[in-house]
Amino acid sequence: QKEVEQDPGPLSVPEGAIVSLNCTYSNSAFQYFMWYRQYSRKGPELLMYTYSSGNKEDGRFTAQVDKSSKYISLFIRDSQPSDSATYLCAMILTTDSWGKLQFGAGTQVVVTP
Amino acid sequence: DAGVTQSPTHLIKTRGQQVTLRCSPISGHKSVSWYQQVLGQGPQFIFQYYEKEERGRGNFPDRFSARQFPNYSSELNVNALLLGDSALYLCASSGDRENYEQYFGPGTRLTVT
């Protein structure tokens, strides 16, 4: 079993809809949580990062962390075709606070006009 | 402001050969991490260097090695290439000692035939 699980999709939504993405993890020592966006054949782009449980909002993006359920989410409001990409969740263990990212497999999102 | 740069963009090698990949971090960043991303999977951590010292190593064979130079640029070397080494190799840089915010370059796509 992988430490970070993410549904690979694809997730197809119409333009303007809310995109809901999530990851689950097995190790309660994960302390830092990130979301990256990766366009085809490009490097990942950092969207948001959060520390411990709670919500964080940045423009159309909202990240949620529920450490009691070992579950994190990313919501994209008013989705646009330019949001079509693979979204990767990533986490860092407390013991790896120097920065070893552990990634999920990524969820492919397709926003149709 | 220039982001993380990597060279070359693409590379084709034969089994058994050796390859060197190069990365220049964002100006002012002292930490460089290397990740391997196989098609359809999330990036896997290979190495991290901070101030020219190796700070972490992932679960990769000794055929993989890296170093960081005084100007904080870095090289990743892979010896005795195998078909399974075909992947996108990503470099990420960060500026803080604890690397929650890592910024990725575009990657080097390595194909081993």
mmCIF file of N, CA, C and O in Angstrom, chain B residues 7-42:
data_model
loop_
_atom_site.group_PDB
_atom_site.id
_atom_site.type_symbol
_atom_site.label_atom_id
_atom_site.label_comp_id
_atom_site.label_asym_id
_atom_site.label_seq_id
_atom_site.Cartn_x
_atom_site.Cartn_y
_atom_site.Cartn_z
ATOM 1 N N SER B 7 19.015 21.287 -17.876
ATOM 2 C CA SER B 7 19.518 20.934 -19.204
ATOM 3 C C SER B 7 20.094 19.526 -19.180
ATOM 4 O O SER B 7 20.574 19.064 -18.128
ATOM 5 N N PRO B 8 20.022 18.796 -20.306
ATOM 6 C CA PRO B 8 19.293 19.173 -21.508
ATOM 7 C C PRO B 8 17.780 18.972 -21.311
ATOM 8 O O PRO B 8 17.360 18.466 -20.282
ATOM 9 N N THR B 9 17.016 19.327 -22.329
ATOM 10 C CA THR B 9 15.565 19.135 -22.270
ATOM 11 C C THR B 9 15.208 17.676 -22.519
ATOM 12 O O THR B 9 14.343 17.113 -21.829
ATOM 13 N N HIS B 10 15.822 17.115 -23.510
ATOM 14 C CA HIS B 10 15.602 15.722 -23.876
ATOM 15 C C HIS B 10 16.950 15.031 -24.060
ATOM 16 O O HIS B 10 17.933 15.677 -24.437
ATOM 17 N N LEU B 11 16.927 13.731 -23.841
ATOM 18 C CA LEU B 11 18.152 12.959 -23.951
ATOM 19 C C LEU B 11 17.784 11.533 -24.300
ATOM 20 O O LEU B 11 16.874 10.957 -23.696
ATOM 21 N N ILE B 12 18.493 10.968 -25.268
ATOM 22 C CA ILE B 12 18.311 9.555 -25.606
ATOM 23 C C ILE B 12 19.647 8.857 -25.400
ATOM 24 O O ILE B 12 20.664 9.275 -25.952
ATOM 25 N N LYS B 13 19.633 7.810 -24.602
ATOM 26 C CA LYS B 13 20.844 7.050 -24.296
ATOM 27 C C LYS B 13 20.582 5.565 -24.516
ATOM 28 O O LYS B 13 19.437 5.109 -24.563
ATOM 29 N N THR B 14 21.655 4.824 -24.609
ATOM 30 C CA THR B 14 21.593 3.372 -24.774
ATOM 31 C C THR B 14 21.857 2.710 -23.431
ATOM 32 O O THR B 14 22.606 3.256 -22.598
ATOM 33 N N ARG B 15 21.268 1.542 -23.237
ATOM 34 C CA ARG B 15 21.504 0.769 -22.004
ATOM 35 C C ARG B 15 22.997 0.634 -21.741
ATOM 36 O O ARG B 15 23.788 0.378 -22.654
ATOM 37 N N GLY B 16 23.385 0.808 -20.495
ATOM 38 C CA GLY B 16 24.773 0.668 -20.094
ATOM 39 C C GLY B 16 25.550 1.979 -20.116
ATOM 40 O O GLY B 16 26.623 2.068 -19.503
ATOM 41 N N GLN B 17 25.020 2.992 -20.810
ATOM 42 C CA GLN B 17 25.726 4.263 -20.860
ATOM 43 C C GLN B 17 25.531 5.041 -19.555
ATOM 44 O O GLN B 17 24.785 4.634 -18.659
ATOM 45 N N GLN B 18 26.211 6.175 -19.491
ATOM 46 C CA GLN B 18 26.134 7.061 -18.340
ATOM 47 C C GLN B 18 25.549 8.402 -18.795
ATOM 48 O O GLN B 18 25.718 8.804 -19.951
ATOM 49 N N VAL B 19 24.856 9.092 -17.870
ATOM 50 C CA VAL B 19 24.245 10.367 -18.218
ATOM 51 C C VAL B 19 24.447 11.361 -17.077
ATOM 52 O O VAL B 19 24.495 10.973 -15.905
ATOM 53 N N THR B 20 24.576 12.638 -17.454
ATOM 54 C CA THR B 20 24.682 13.716 -16.470
ATOM 55 C C THR B 20 23.619 14.764 -16.784
ATOM 56 O O THR B 20 23.537 15.254 -17.912
ATOM 57 N N LEU B 21 22.808 15.061 -15.795
ATOM 58 C CA LEU B 21 21.758 16.063 -15.922
ATOM 59 C C LEU B 21 22.127 17.252 -15.047
ATOM 60 O O LEU B 21 22.699 17.083 -13.973
ATOM 61 N N ARG B 22 21.745 18.447 -15.510
ATOM 62 C CA ARG B 22 22.165 19.668 -14.821
ATOM 63 C C ARG B 22 20.976 20.521 -14.408
ATOM 64 O O ARG B 22 19.943 20.529 -15.082
ATOM 65 N N CYS B 23 21.156 21.237 -13.300
ATOM 66 C CA CYS B 23 20.087 22.053 -12.743
ATOM 67 C C CYS B 23 20.672 23.335 -12.163
ATOM 68 O O CYS B 23 21.694 23.296 -11.462
ATOM 69 N N SER B 24 20.021 24.459 -12.449
ATOM 70 C CA SER B 24 20.369 25.724 -11.813
ATOM 71 C C SER B 24 19.172 26.206 -11.009
ATOM 72 O O SER B 24 18.083 26.371 -11.569
ATOM 73 N N PRO B 25 19.348 26.419 -9.701
ATOM 74 C CA PRO B 25 18.206 26.815 -8.872
ATOM 75 C C PRO B 25 17.834 28.276 -9.079
ATOM 76 O O PRO B 25 18.560 29.026 -9.732
ATOM 77 N N ILE B 26 16.707 28.641 -8.507
ATOM 78 C CA ILE B 26 16.300 30.043 -8.492
ATOM 79 C C ILE B 26 17.371 30.844 -7.741
ATOM 80 O O ILE B 26 17.922 30.369 -6.735
ATOM 81 N N SER B 27 17.654 32.032 -8.243
ATOM 82 C CA SER B 27 18.677 32.860 -7.623
ATOM 83 C C SER B 27 18.370 33.081 -6.140
ATOM 84 O O SER B 27 17.255 33.464 -5.771
ATOM 85 N N GLY B 28 19.373 32.806 -5.300
ATOM 86 C CA GLY B 28 19.192 32.961 -3.856
ATOM 87 C C GLY B 28 18.797 31.688 -3.147
ATOM 88 O O GLY B 28 18.865 31.612 -1.917
ATOM 89 N N HIS B 29 18.367 30.680 -3.895
ATOM 90 C CA HIS B 29 18.007 29.397 -3.287
ATOM 91 C C HIS B 29 19.264 28.555 -3.087
ATOM 92 O O HIS B 29 20.103 28.448 -3.980
ATOM 93 N N LYS B 30 19.336 27.916 -1.917
ATOM 94 C CA LYS B 30 20.532 27.146 -1.587
ATOM 95 C C LYS B 30 20.288 25.642 -1.594
ATOM 96 O O LYS B 30 21.223 24.871 -1.448
ATOM 97 N N SER B 31 19.044 25.237 -1.730
ATOM 98 C CA SER B 31 18.705 23.820 -1.665
ATOM 99 C C SER B 31 18.220 23.336 -3.016
ATOM 100 O O SER B 31 17.409 24.002 -3.676
ATOM 101 N N VAL B 32 18.716 22.169 -3.431
ATOM 102 C CA VAL B 32 18.294 21.537 -4.675
ATOM 103 C C VAL B 32 17.898 20.095 -4.389
ATOM 104 O O VAL B 32 18.636 19.373 -3.695
ATOM 105 N N SER B 33 16.746 19.705 -4.932
ATOM 106 C CA SER B 33 16.288 18.321 -4.806
ATOM 107 C C SER B 33 16.088 17.741 -6.192
ATOM 108 O O SER B 33 15.743 18.456 -7.136
ATOM 109 N N TRP B 34 16.293 16.430 -6.295
ATOM 110 C CA TRP B 34 16.081 15.718 -7.562
ATOM 111 C C TRP B 34 14.978 14.692 -7.361
ATOM 112 O O TRP B 34 14.931 13.995 -6.337
ATOM 113 N N TYR B 35 14.109 14.593 -8.381
ATOM 114 C CA TYR B 35 13.010 13.642 -8.379
ATOM 115 C C TYR B 35 12.956 12.936 -9.732
ATOM 116 O O TYR B 35 13.299 13.521 -10.768
ATOM 117 N N GLN B 36 12.487 11.699 -9.689
ATOM 118 C CA GLN B 36 12.255 10.935 -10.911
ATOM 119 C C GLN B 36 10.761 10.737 -11.071
ATOM 120 O O GLN B 36 10.077 10.311 -10.132
ATOM 121 N N GLN B 37 10.240 11.034 -12.258
ATOM 122 C CA GLN B 37 8.814 10.834 -12.502
ATOM 123 C C GLN B 37 8.635 9.929 -13.711
ATOM 124 O O GLN B 37 8.893 10.309 -14.852
ATOM 125 N N VAL B 38 8.178 8.732 -13.426
ATOM 126 C CA VAL B 38 7.846 7.777 -14.473
ATOM 127 C C VAL B 38 6.442 8.094 -14.974
ATOM 128 O O VAL B 38 5.585 8.548 -14.204
ATOM 129 N N LEU B 39 6.202 7.857 -16.250
ATOM 130 C CA LEU B 39 4.921 8.201 -16.874
ATOM 131 C C LEU B 39 3.746 7.621 -16.087
ATOM 132 O O LEU B 39 3.737 6.428 -15.751
ATOM 133 N N GLY B 40 2.800 8.485 -15.738
ATOM 134 C CA GLY B 40 1.598 8.037 -15.042
ATOM 135 C C GLY B 40 1.740 7.957 -13.533
ATOM 136 O O GLY B 40 0.797 7.554 -12.847
ATOM 137 N N GLN B 41 2.907 8.339 -13.005
ATOM 138 C CA GLN B 41 3.129 8.296 -11.567
ATOM 139 C C GLN B 41 3.544 9.662 -11.036
ATOM 140 O O GLN B 41 3.924 10.548 -11.809
ATOM 141 N N GLY B 42 3.485 9.811 -9.736
ATOM 142 C CA GLY B 42 3.984 11.028 -9.117
ATOM 143 C C GLY B 42 5.505 10.982 -9.008
ATOM 144 O O GLY B 42 6.114 9.915 -9.081
#
